[in-house]
CSV table of C-alpha atoms and ligand atoms in Angstrom, one decimal:
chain,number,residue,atom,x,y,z
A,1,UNK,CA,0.0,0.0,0.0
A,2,UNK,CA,1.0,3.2,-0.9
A,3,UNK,CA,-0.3,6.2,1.3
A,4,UNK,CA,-0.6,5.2,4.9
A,5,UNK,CA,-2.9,7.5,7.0
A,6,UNK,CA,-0.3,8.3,10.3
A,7,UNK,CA,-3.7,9.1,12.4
A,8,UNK,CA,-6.7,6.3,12.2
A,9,UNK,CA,-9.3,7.5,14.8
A,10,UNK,CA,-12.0,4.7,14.8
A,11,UNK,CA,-15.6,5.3,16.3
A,12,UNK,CA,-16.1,1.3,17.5
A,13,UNK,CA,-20.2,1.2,17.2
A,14,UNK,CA,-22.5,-1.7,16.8
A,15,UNK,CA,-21.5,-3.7,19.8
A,16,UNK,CA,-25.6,-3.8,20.8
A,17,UNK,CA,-26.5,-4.6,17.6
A,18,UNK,CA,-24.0,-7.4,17.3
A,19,UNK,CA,-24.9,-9.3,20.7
A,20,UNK,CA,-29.0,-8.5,19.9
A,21,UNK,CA,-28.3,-10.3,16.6
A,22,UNK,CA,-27.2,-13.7,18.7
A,23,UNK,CA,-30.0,-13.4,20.9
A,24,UNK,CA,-27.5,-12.1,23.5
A,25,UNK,CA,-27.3,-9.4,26.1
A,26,UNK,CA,-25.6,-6.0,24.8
A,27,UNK,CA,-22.6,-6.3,27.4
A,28,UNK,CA,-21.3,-9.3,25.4
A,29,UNK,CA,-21.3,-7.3,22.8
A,30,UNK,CA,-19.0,-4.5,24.7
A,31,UNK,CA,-17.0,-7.8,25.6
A,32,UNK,CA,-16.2,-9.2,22.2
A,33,UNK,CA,-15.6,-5.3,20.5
A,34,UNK,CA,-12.6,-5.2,23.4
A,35,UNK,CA,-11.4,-8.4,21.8
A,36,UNK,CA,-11.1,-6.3,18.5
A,37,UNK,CA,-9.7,-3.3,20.0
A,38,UNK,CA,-6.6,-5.3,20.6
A,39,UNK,CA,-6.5,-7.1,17.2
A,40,UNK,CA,-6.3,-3.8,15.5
A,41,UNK,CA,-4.1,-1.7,17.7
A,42,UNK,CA,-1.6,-5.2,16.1
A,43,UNK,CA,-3.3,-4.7,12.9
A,44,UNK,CA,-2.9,-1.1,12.7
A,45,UNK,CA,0.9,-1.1,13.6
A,46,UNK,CA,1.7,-3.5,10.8
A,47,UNK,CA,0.3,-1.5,8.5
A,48,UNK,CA,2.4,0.9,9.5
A,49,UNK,CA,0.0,3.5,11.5
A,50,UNK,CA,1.5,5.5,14.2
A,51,UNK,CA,-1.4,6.7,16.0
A,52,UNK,CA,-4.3,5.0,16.4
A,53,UNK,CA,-7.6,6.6,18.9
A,54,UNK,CA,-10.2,4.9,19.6
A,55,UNK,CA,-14.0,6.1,21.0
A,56,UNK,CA,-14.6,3.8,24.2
A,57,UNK,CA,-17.0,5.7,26.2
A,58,UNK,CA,-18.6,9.7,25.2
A,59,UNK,CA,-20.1,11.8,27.4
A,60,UNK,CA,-23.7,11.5,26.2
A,61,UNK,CA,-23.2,7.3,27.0
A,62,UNK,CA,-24.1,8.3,30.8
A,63,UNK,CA,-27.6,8.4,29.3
A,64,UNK,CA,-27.4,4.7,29.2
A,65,UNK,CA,-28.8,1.8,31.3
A,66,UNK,CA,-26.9,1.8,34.3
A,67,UNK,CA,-25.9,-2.1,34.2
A,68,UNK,CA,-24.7,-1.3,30.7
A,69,UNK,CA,-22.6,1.5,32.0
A,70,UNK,CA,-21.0,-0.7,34.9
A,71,UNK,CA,-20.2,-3.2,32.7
A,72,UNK,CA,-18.4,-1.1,30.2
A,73,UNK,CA,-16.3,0.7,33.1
A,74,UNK,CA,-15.3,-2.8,34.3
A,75,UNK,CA,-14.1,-3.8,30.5
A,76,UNK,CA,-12.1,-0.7,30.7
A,77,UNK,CA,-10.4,-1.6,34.0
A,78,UNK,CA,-9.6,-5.0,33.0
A,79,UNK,CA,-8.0,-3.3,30.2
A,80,UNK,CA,-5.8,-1.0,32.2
A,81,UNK,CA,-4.5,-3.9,34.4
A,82,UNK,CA,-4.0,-6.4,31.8
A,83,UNK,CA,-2.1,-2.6,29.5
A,84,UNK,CA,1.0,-2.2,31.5
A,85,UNK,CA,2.0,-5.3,30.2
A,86,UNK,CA,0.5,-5.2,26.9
A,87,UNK,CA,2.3,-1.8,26.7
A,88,UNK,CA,5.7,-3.1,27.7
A,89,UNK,CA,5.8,-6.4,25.2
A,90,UNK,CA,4.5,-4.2,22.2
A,91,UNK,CA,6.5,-0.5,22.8
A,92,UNK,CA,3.4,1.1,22.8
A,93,UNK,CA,2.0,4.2,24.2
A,94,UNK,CA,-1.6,4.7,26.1
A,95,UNK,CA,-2.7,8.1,26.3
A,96,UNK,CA,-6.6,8.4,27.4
A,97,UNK,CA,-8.4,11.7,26.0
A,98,UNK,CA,-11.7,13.2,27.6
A,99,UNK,CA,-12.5,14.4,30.9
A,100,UNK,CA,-11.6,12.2,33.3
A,101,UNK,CA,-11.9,13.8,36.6
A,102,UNK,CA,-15.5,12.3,37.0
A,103,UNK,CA,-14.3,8.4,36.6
A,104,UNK,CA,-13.4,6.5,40.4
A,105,UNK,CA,-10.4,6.9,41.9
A,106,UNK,CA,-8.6,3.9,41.4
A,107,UNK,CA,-9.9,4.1,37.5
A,108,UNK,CA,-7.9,7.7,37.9
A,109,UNK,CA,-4.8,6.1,39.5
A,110,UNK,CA,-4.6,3.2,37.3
A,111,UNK,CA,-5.1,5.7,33.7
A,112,UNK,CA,-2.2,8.2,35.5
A,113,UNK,CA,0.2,5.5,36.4
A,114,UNK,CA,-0.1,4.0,32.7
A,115,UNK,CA,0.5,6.8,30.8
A,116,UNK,CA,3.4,7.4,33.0
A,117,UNK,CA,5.0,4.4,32.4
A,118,UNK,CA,4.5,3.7,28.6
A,119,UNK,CA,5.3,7.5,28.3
A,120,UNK,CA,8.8,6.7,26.7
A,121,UNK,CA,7.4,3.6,24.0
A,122,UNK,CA,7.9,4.8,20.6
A,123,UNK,CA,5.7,2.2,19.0
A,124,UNK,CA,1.8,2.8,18.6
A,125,UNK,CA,0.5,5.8,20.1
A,126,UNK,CA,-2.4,4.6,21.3
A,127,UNK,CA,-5.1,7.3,22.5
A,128,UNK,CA,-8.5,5.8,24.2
A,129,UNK,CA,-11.0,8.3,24.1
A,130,UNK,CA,-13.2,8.3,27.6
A,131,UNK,CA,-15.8,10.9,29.0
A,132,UNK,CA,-14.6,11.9,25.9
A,133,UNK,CA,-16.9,14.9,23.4
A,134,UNK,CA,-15.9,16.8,21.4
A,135,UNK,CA,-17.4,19.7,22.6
A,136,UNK,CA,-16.7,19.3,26.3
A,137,UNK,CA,-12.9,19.4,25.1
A,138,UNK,CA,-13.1,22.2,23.1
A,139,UNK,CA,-15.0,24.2,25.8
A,140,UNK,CA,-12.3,22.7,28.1
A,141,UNK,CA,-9.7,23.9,25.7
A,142,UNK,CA,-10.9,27.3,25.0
A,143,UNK,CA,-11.2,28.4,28.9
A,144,UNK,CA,-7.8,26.7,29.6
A,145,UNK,CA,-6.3,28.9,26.7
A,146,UNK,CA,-8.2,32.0,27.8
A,147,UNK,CA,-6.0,31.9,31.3
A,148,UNK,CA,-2.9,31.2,29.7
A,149,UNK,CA,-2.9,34.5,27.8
A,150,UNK,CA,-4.5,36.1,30.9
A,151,UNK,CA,-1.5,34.8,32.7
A,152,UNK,CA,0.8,36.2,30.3
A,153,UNK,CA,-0.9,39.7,30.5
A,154,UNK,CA,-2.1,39.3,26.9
A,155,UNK,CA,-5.8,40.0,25.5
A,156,UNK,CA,-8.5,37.8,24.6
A,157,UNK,CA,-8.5,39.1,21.2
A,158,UNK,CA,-5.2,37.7,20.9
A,159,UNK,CA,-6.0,34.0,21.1
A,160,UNK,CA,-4.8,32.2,18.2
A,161,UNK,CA,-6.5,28.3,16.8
A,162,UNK,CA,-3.3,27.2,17.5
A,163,UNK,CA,-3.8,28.0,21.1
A,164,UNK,CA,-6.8,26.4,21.0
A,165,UNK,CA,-5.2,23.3,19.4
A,166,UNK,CA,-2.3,23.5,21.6
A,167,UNK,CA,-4.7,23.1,24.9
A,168,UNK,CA,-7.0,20.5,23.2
A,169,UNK,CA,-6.4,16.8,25.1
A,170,UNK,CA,-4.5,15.7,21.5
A,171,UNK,CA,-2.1,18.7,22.1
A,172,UNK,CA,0.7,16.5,21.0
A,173,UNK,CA,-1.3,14.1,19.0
A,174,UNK,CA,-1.4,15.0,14.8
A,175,UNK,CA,-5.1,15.5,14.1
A,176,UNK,CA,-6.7,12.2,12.3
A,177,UNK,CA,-6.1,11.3,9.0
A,178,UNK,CA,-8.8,9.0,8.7
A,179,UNK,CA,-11.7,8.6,10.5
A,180,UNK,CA,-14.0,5.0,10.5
A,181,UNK,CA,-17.1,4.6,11.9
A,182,UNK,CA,-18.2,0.6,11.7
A,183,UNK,CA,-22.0,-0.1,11.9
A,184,UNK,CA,-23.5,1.3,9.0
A,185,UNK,CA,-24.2,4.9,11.0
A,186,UNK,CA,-23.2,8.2,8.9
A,187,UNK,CA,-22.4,10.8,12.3
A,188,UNK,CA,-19.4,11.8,14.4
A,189,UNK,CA,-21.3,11.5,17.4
A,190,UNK,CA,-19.5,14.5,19.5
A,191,UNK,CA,-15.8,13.1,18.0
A,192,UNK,CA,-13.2,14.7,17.4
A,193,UNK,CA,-15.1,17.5,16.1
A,194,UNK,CA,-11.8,20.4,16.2
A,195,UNK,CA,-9.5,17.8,14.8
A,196,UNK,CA,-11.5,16.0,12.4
A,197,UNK,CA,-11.5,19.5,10.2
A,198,UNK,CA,-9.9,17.6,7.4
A,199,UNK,CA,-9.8,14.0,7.8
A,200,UNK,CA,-11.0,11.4,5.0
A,201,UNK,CA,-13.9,9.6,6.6
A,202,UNK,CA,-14.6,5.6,5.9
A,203,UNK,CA,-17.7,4.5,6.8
A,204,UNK,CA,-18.7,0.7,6.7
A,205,UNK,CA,-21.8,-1.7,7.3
A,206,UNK,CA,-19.5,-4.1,9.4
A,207,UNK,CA,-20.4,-4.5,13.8
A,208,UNK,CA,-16.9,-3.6,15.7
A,209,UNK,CA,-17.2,-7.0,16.7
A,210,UNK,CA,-16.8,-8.8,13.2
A,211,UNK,CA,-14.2,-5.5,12.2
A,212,UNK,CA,-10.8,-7.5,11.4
A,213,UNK,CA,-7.8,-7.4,9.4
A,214,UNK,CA,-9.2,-7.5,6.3
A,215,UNK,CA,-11.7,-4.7,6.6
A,216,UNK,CA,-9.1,-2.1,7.9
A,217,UNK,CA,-6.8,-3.0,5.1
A,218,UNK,CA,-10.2,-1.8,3.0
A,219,UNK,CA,-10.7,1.4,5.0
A,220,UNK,CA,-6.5,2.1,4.6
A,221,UNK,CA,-7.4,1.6,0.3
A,222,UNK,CA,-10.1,3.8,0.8
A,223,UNK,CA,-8.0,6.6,2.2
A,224,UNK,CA,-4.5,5.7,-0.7
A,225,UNK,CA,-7.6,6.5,-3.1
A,226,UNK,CA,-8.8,10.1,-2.0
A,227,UNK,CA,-6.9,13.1,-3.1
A,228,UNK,CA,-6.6,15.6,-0.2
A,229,UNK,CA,-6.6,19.4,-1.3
A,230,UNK,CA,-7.3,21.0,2.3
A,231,UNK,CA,-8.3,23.9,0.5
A,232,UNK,CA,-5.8,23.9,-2.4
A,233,UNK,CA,-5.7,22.9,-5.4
A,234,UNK,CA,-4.9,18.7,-6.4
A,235,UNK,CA,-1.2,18.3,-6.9
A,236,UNK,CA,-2.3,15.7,-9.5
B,1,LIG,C1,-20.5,1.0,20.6
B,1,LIG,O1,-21.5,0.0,20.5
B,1,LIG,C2,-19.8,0.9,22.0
B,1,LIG,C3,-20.1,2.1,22.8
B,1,LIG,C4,-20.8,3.1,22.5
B,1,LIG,C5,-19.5,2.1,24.1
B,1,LIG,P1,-23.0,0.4,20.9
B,1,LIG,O2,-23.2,0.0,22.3
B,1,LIG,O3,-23.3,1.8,20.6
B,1,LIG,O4,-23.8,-0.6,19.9
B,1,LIG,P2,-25.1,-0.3,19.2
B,1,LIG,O5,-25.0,1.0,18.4
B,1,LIG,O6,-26.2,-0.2,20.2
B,1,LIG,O7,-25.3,-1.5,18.3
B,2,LIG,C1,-20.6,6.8,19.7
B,2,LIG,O1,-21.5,5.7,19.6
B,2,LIG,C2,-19.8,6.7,21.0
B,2,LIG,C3,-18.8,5.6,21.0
B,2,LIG,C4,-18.5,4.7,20.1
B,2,LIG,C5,-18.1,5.4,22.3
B,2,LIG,P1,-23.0,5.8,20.1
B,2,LIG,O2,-23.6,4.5,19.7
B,2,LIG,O3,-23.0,6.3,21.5
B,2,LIG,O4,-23.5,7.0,19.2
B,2,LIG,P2,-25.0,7.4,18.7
B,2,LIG,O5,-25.8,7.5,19.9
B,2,LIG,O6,-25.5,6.2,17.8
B,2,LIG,O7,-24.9,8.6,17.9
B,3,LIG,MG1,-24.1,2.7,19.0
Protein backbone atom coordinates (compact mmCIF):
# COMPACT_ATOMS: atom_id res chain seq x y z
CA UNK A 1 0.00 0.00 0.00
CA UNK A 2 1.01 3.24 -0.89
CA UNK A 3 -0.26 6.19 1.34
CA UNK A 4 -0.64 5.23 4.91
CA UNK A 5 -2.94 7.55 7.04
CA UNK A 6 -0.33 8.32 10.34
CA UNK A 7 -3.66 9.13 12.38
CA UNK A 8 -6.70 6.27 12.16
CA UNK A 9 -9.29 7.49 14.76
CA UNK A 10 -11.99 4.75 14.84
CA UNK A 11 -15.61 5.28 16.34
CA UNK A 12 -16.15 1.27 17.47
CA UNK A 13 -20.15 1.21 17.16
CA UNK A 14 -22.53 -1.71 16.76
CA UNK A 15 -21.54 -3.72 19.83
CA UNK A 16 -25.62 -3.79 20.81
CA UNK A 17 -26.49 -4.59 17.59
CA UNK A 18 -23.97 -7.42 17.28
CA UNK A 19 -24.92 -9.26 20.69
CA UNK A 20 -28.99 -8.54 19.88
CA UNK A 21 -28.35 -10.34 16.56
CA UNK A 22 -27.19 -13.66 18.66
CA UNK A 23 -30.00 -13.37 20.90
CA UNK A 24 -27.52 -12.11 23.52
CA UNK A 25 -27.25 -9.39 26.07
CA UNK A 26 -25.55 -6.05 24.76
CA UNK A 27 -22.64 -6.29 27.44
CA UNK A 28 -21.25 -9.27 25.43
CA UNK A 29 -21.32 -7.26 22.85
CA UNK A 30 -18.99 -4.48 24.68
CA UNK A 31 -16.98 -7.84 25.64
CA UNK A 32 -16.17 -9.16 22.24
CA UNK A 33 -15.65 -5.33 20.49
CA UNK A 34 -12.60 -5.16 23.38
CA UNK A 35 -11.37 -8.40 21.83
CA UNK A 36 -11.11 -6.29 18.54
CA UNK A 37 -9.71 -3.30 19.96
CA UNK A 38 -6.59 -5.31 20.58
CA UNK A 39 -6.53 -7.10 17.23
CA UNK A 40 -6.34 -3.80 15.49
CA UNK A 41 -4.10 -1.75 17.65
CA UNK A 42 -1.60 -5.19 16.10
CA UNK A 43 -3.28 -4.67 12.92
CA UNK A 44 -2.95 -1.12 12.73
CA UNK A 45 0.90 -1.14 13.55
CA UNK A 46 1.73 -3.47 10.84
CA UNK A 47 0.28 -1.54 8.49
CA UNK A 48 2.41 0.93 9.51
CA UNK A 49 0.04 3.47 11.46
CA UNK A 50 1.53 5.53 14.21
CA UNK A 51 -1.38 6.65 15.95
CA UNK A 52 -4.35 4.98 16.43
CA UNK A 53 -7.56 6.59 18.87
CA UNK A 54 -10.23 4.87 19.61
CA UNK A 55 -14.01 6.06 21.01
CA UNK A 56 -14.57 3.81 24.19
CA UNK A 57 -16.95 5.69 26.17
CA UNK A 58 -18.64 9.67 25.25
CA UNK A 59 -20.11 11.81 27.38
CA UNK A 60 -23.70 11.52 26.25
CA UNK A 61 -23.19 7.33 27.00
CA UNK A 62 -24.05 8.33 30.77
CA UNK A 63 -27.55 8.39 29.33
CA UNK A 64 -27.42 4.66 29.22
CA UNK A 65 -28.76 1.78 31.31
CA UNK A 66 -26.92 1.77 34.33
CA UNK A 67 -25.93 -2.12 34.16
CA UNK A 68 -24.67 -1.33 30.68
CA UNK A 69 -22.61 1.50 31.99
CA UNK A 70 -21.00 -0.74 34.85
CA UNK A 71 -20.20 -3.23 32.74
CA UNK A 72 -18.43 -1.09 30.18
CA UNK A 73 -16.26 0.70 33.06
CA UNK A 74 -15.27 -2.84 34.27
CA UNK A 75 -14.14 -3.85 30.47
CA UNK A 76 -12.09 -0.68 30.71
CA UNK A 77 -10.43 -1.64 34.00
CA UNK A 78 -9.63 -4.96 33.02
CA UNK A 79 -8.04 -3.30 30.18
CA UNK A 80 -5.75 -0.96 32.22
CA UNK A 81 -4.46 -3.90 34.39
CA UNK A 82 -3.99 -6.39 31.75
CA UNK A 83 -2.14 -2.60 29.50
CA UNK A 84 1.00 -2.17 31.53
CA UNK A 85 2.05 -5.33 30.19
CA UNK A 86 0.48 -5.15 26.95
CA UNK A 87 2.30 -1.85 26.69
CA UNK A 88 5.68 -3.15 27.69
CA UNK A 89 5.76 -6.36 25.18
CA UNK A 90 4.51 -4.21 22.16
CA UNK A 91 6.54 -0.54 22.77
CA UNK A 92 3.37 1.06 22.79
CA UNK A 93 2.04 4.18 24.16
CA UNK A 94 -1.62 4.71 26.07
CA UNK A 95 -2.65 8.07 26.29
CA UNK A 96 -6.62 8.42 27.40
CA UNK A 97 -8.38 11.70 25.97
CA UNK A 98 -11.71 13.21 27.64
CA UNK A 99 -12.52 14.44 30.91
CA UNK A 100 -11.56 12.25 33.28
CA UNK A 101 -11.89 13.85 36.60
CA UNK A 102 -15.53 12.31 37.04
CA UNK A 103 -14.33 8.41 36.64
CA UNK A 104 -13.44 6.47 40.37
CA UNK A 105 -10.43 6.94 41.93
CA UNK A 106 -8.62 3.88 41.43
CA UNK A 107 -9.88 4.06 37.46
CA UNK A 108 -7.87 7.73 37.95
CA UNK A 109 -4.78 6.11 39.53
CA UNK A 110 -4.64 3.15 37.27
CA UNK A 111 -5.12 5.72 33.70
CA UNK A 112 -2.16 8.21 35.54
CA UNK A 113 0.22 5.55 36.42
CA UNK A 114 -0.14 4.04 32.73
CA UNK A 115 0.48 6.81 30.81
CA UNK A 116 3.38 7.42 32.96
CA UNK A 117 5.05 4.45 32.45
CA UNK A 118 4.45 3.68 28.59
CA UNK A 119 5.35 7.48 28.29
CA UNK A 120 8.84 6.71 26.72
CA UNK A 121 7.38 3.56 24.02
CA UNK A 122 7.93 4.80 20.61
CA UNK A 123 5.71 2.19 18.99
CA UNK A 124 1.82 2.78 18.63
CA UNK A 125 0.51 5.84 20.14
CA UNK A 126 -2.42 4.56 21.32
CA UNK A 127 -5.09 7.27 22.52
CA UNK A 128 -8.49 5.76 24.18
CA UNK A 129 -11.04 8.31 24.11
CA UNK A 130 -13.17 8.34 27.57
CA UNK A 131 -15.80 10.86 29.00
CA UNK A 132 -14.60 11.89 25.90
CA UNK A 133 -16.89 14.89 23.42
CA UNK A 134 -15.93 16.83 21.39
CA UNK A 135 -17.40 19.71 22.64
CA UNK A 136 -16.65 19.27 26.33
CA UNK A 137 -12.90 19.37 25.07
CA UNK A 138 -13.12 22.24 23.15
CA UNK A 139 -15.01 24.17 25.77
CA UNK A 140 -12.30 22.70 28.13
CA UNK A 141 -9.65 23.92 25.67
CA UNK A 142 -10.89 27.30 25.00
CA UNK A 143 -11.18 28.36 28.92
CA UNK A 144 -7.82 26.70 29.63
CA UNK A 145 -6.32 28.94 26.70
CA UNK A 146 -8.22 32.03 27.84
CA UNK A 147 -6.03 31.92 31.28
CA UNK A 148 -2.90 31.17 29.69
CA UNK A 149 -2.95 34.55 27.78
CA UNK A 150 -4.53 36.06 30.86
CA UNK A 151 -1.52 34.78 32.70
CA UNK A 152 0.80 36.16 30.28
CA UNK A 153 -0.92 39.74 30.54
CA UNK A 154 -2.07 39.26 26.93
CA UNK A 155 -5.79 40.01 25.55
CA UNK A 156 -8.50 37.75 24.63
CA UNK A 157 -8.47 39.08 21.19
CA UNK A 158 -5.16 37.71 20.91
CA UNK A 159 -6.01 33.98 21.12
CA UNK A 160 -4.81 32.23 18.24
CA UNK A 161 -6.52 28.25 16.79
CA UNK A 162 -3.29 27.24 17.54
CA UNK A 163 -3.77 27.98 21.08
CA UNK A 164 -6.83 26.42 20.99
CA UNK A 165 -5.20 23.34 19.36
CA UNK A 166 -2.26 23.48 21.60
CA UNK A 167 -4.66 23.09 24.95
CA UNK A 168 -7.01 20.45 23.22
CA UNK A 169 -6.39 16.79 25.13
CA UNK A 170 -4.53 15.73 21.45
CA UNK A 171 -2.06 18.67 22.10
CA UNK A 172 0.70 16.51 21.03
CA UNK A 173 -1.31 14.08 18.99
CA UNK A 174 -1.37 15.02 14.75
CA UNK A 175 -5.15 15.54 14.05
CA UNK A 176 -6.73 12.20 12.34
CA UNK A 177 -6.12 11.33 8.99
CA UNK A 178 -8.79 9.01 8.70
CA UNK A 179 -11.73 8.64 10.48
CA UNK A 180 -13.97 4.99 10.46
CA UNK A 181 -17.07 4.64 11.90
CA UNK A 182 -18.23 0.61 11.71
CA UNK A 183 -21.99 -0.15 11.88
CA UNK A 184 -23.45 1.32 9.00
CA UNK A 185 -24.15 4.93 11.00
CA UNK A 186 -23.15 8.19 8.90
CA UNK A 187 -22.43 10.81 12.25
CA UNK A 188 -19.45 11.81 14.40
CA UNK A 189 -21.33 11.49 17.37
CA UNK A 190 -19.45 14.49 19.46
CA UNK A 191 -15.85 13.07 17.97
CA UNK A 192 -13.16 14.75 17.44
CA UNK A 193 -15.08 17.53 16.11
CA UNK A 194 -11.79 20.36 16.23
CA UNK A 195 -9.53 17.76 14.84
CA UNK A 196 -11.48 16.03 12.36
CA UNK A 197 -11.53 19.50 10.19
CA UNK A 198 -9.91 17.59 7.35
CA UNK A 199 -9.83 14.05 7.75
CA UNK A 200 -10.97 11.40 5.04
CA UNK A 201 -13.86 9.57 6.57
CA UNK A 202 -14.57 5.63 5.91
CA UNK A 203 -17.70 4.53 6.78
CA UNK A 204 -18.70 0.73 6.73
CA UNK A 205 -21.80 -1.66 7.28
CA UNK A 206 -19.50 -4.06 9.41
CA UNK A 207 -20.36 -4.47 13.77
CA UNK A 208 -16.87 -3.62 15.68
CA UNK A 209 -17.22 -7.00 16.73
CA UNK A 210 -16.83 -8.82 13.21
CA UNK A 211 -14.24 -5.50 12.24
CA UNK A 212 -10.77 -7.45 11.36
CA UNK A 213 -7.79 -7.39 9.39
CA UNK A 214 -9.15 -7.45 6.29
CA UNK A 215 -11.69 -4.69 6.61
CA UNK A 216 -9.09 -2.09 7.91
CA UNK A 217 -6.84 -3.01 5.07
CA UNK A 218 -10.15 -1.85 2.95
CA UNK A 219 -10.65 1.43 4.97
CA UNK A 220 -6.54 2.11 4.56
CA UNK A 221 -7.36 1.61 0.31
CA UNK A 222 -10.13 3.78 0.76
CA UNK A 223 -8.01 6.62 2.25
CA UNK A 224 -4.55 5.70 -0.70
CA UNK A 225 -7.62 6.48 -3.14
CA UNK A 226 -8.85 10.14 -2.01
CA UNK A 227 -6.89 13.10 -3.06
CA UNK A 228 -6.64 15.63 -0.17
CA UNK A 229 -6.56 19.35 -1.26
CA UNK A 230 -7.29 21.01 2.32
CA UNK A 231 -8.33 23.89 0.46
CA UNK A 232 -5.84 23.95 -2.38
CA UNK A 233 -5.65 22.93 -5.41
CA UNK A 234 -4.91 18.69 -6.44
CA UNK A 235 -1.18 18.27 -6.86
CA UNK A 236 -2.26 15.65 -9.46
C1 LIG B 1 -20.46 0.95 20.61
O1 LIG B 1 -21.48 0.02 20.51
C2 LIG B 1 -19.80 0.93 21.95
C3 LIG B 1 -20.12 2.09 22.81
C4 LIG B 1 -20.83 3.13 22.49
C5 LIG B 1 -19.54 2.08 24.15
P1 LIG B 1 -22.97 0.38 20.89
O2 LIG B 1 -23.20 -0.04 22.30
O3 LIG B 1 -23.29 1.78 20.59
O4 LIG B 1 -23.76 -0.60 19.91
P2 LIG B 1 -25.14 -0.30 19.16
O5 LIG B 1 -24.98 0.98 18.43
O6 LIG B 1 -26.19 -0.22 20.22
O7 LIG B 1 -25.31 -1.48 18.26
C1 LIG C 1 -20.57 6.76 19.70
O1 LIG C 1 -21.46 5.71 19.58
C2 LIG C 1 -19.80 6.65 20.97
C3 LIG C 1 -18.82 5.55 21.04
C4 LIG C 1 -18.53 4.75 20.06
C5 LIG C 1 -18.15 5.42 22.30
P1 LIG C 1 -22.97 5.81 20.07
O2 LIG C 1 -23.61 4.52 19.73
O3 LIG C 1 -23.01 6.26 21.48
O4 LIG C 1 -23.52 7.00 19.15
P2 LIG C 1 -25.00 7.36 18.68
O5 LIG C 1 -25.83 7.49 19.91
O6 LIG C 1 -25.48 6.23 17.82
O7 LIG C 1 -24.85 8.62 17.89
MG1 LIG D 1 -24.06 2.73 18.97
Amino acid sequence: MEKIPQHIAIIMDGNGRWAKKRGLPRNVGHSQGSKTVRKICEAAWNFGVKYLTIYAFSTENWSRPQEEIDALMKLLRGFLKDAEKQCAENNMRVRIIGDISVLPEDMITSIKHLEEVSAVNTGLQFQIALNYGGKDEILRAVKKAAKKLANEGKNIEDMTTADISSSLDTAEIPDPDLIIRTSGEQRLSNFLMWQSAYSEFYFTDVLWPDFDKKDLEKAILYYGSRDRRFGGLSKN
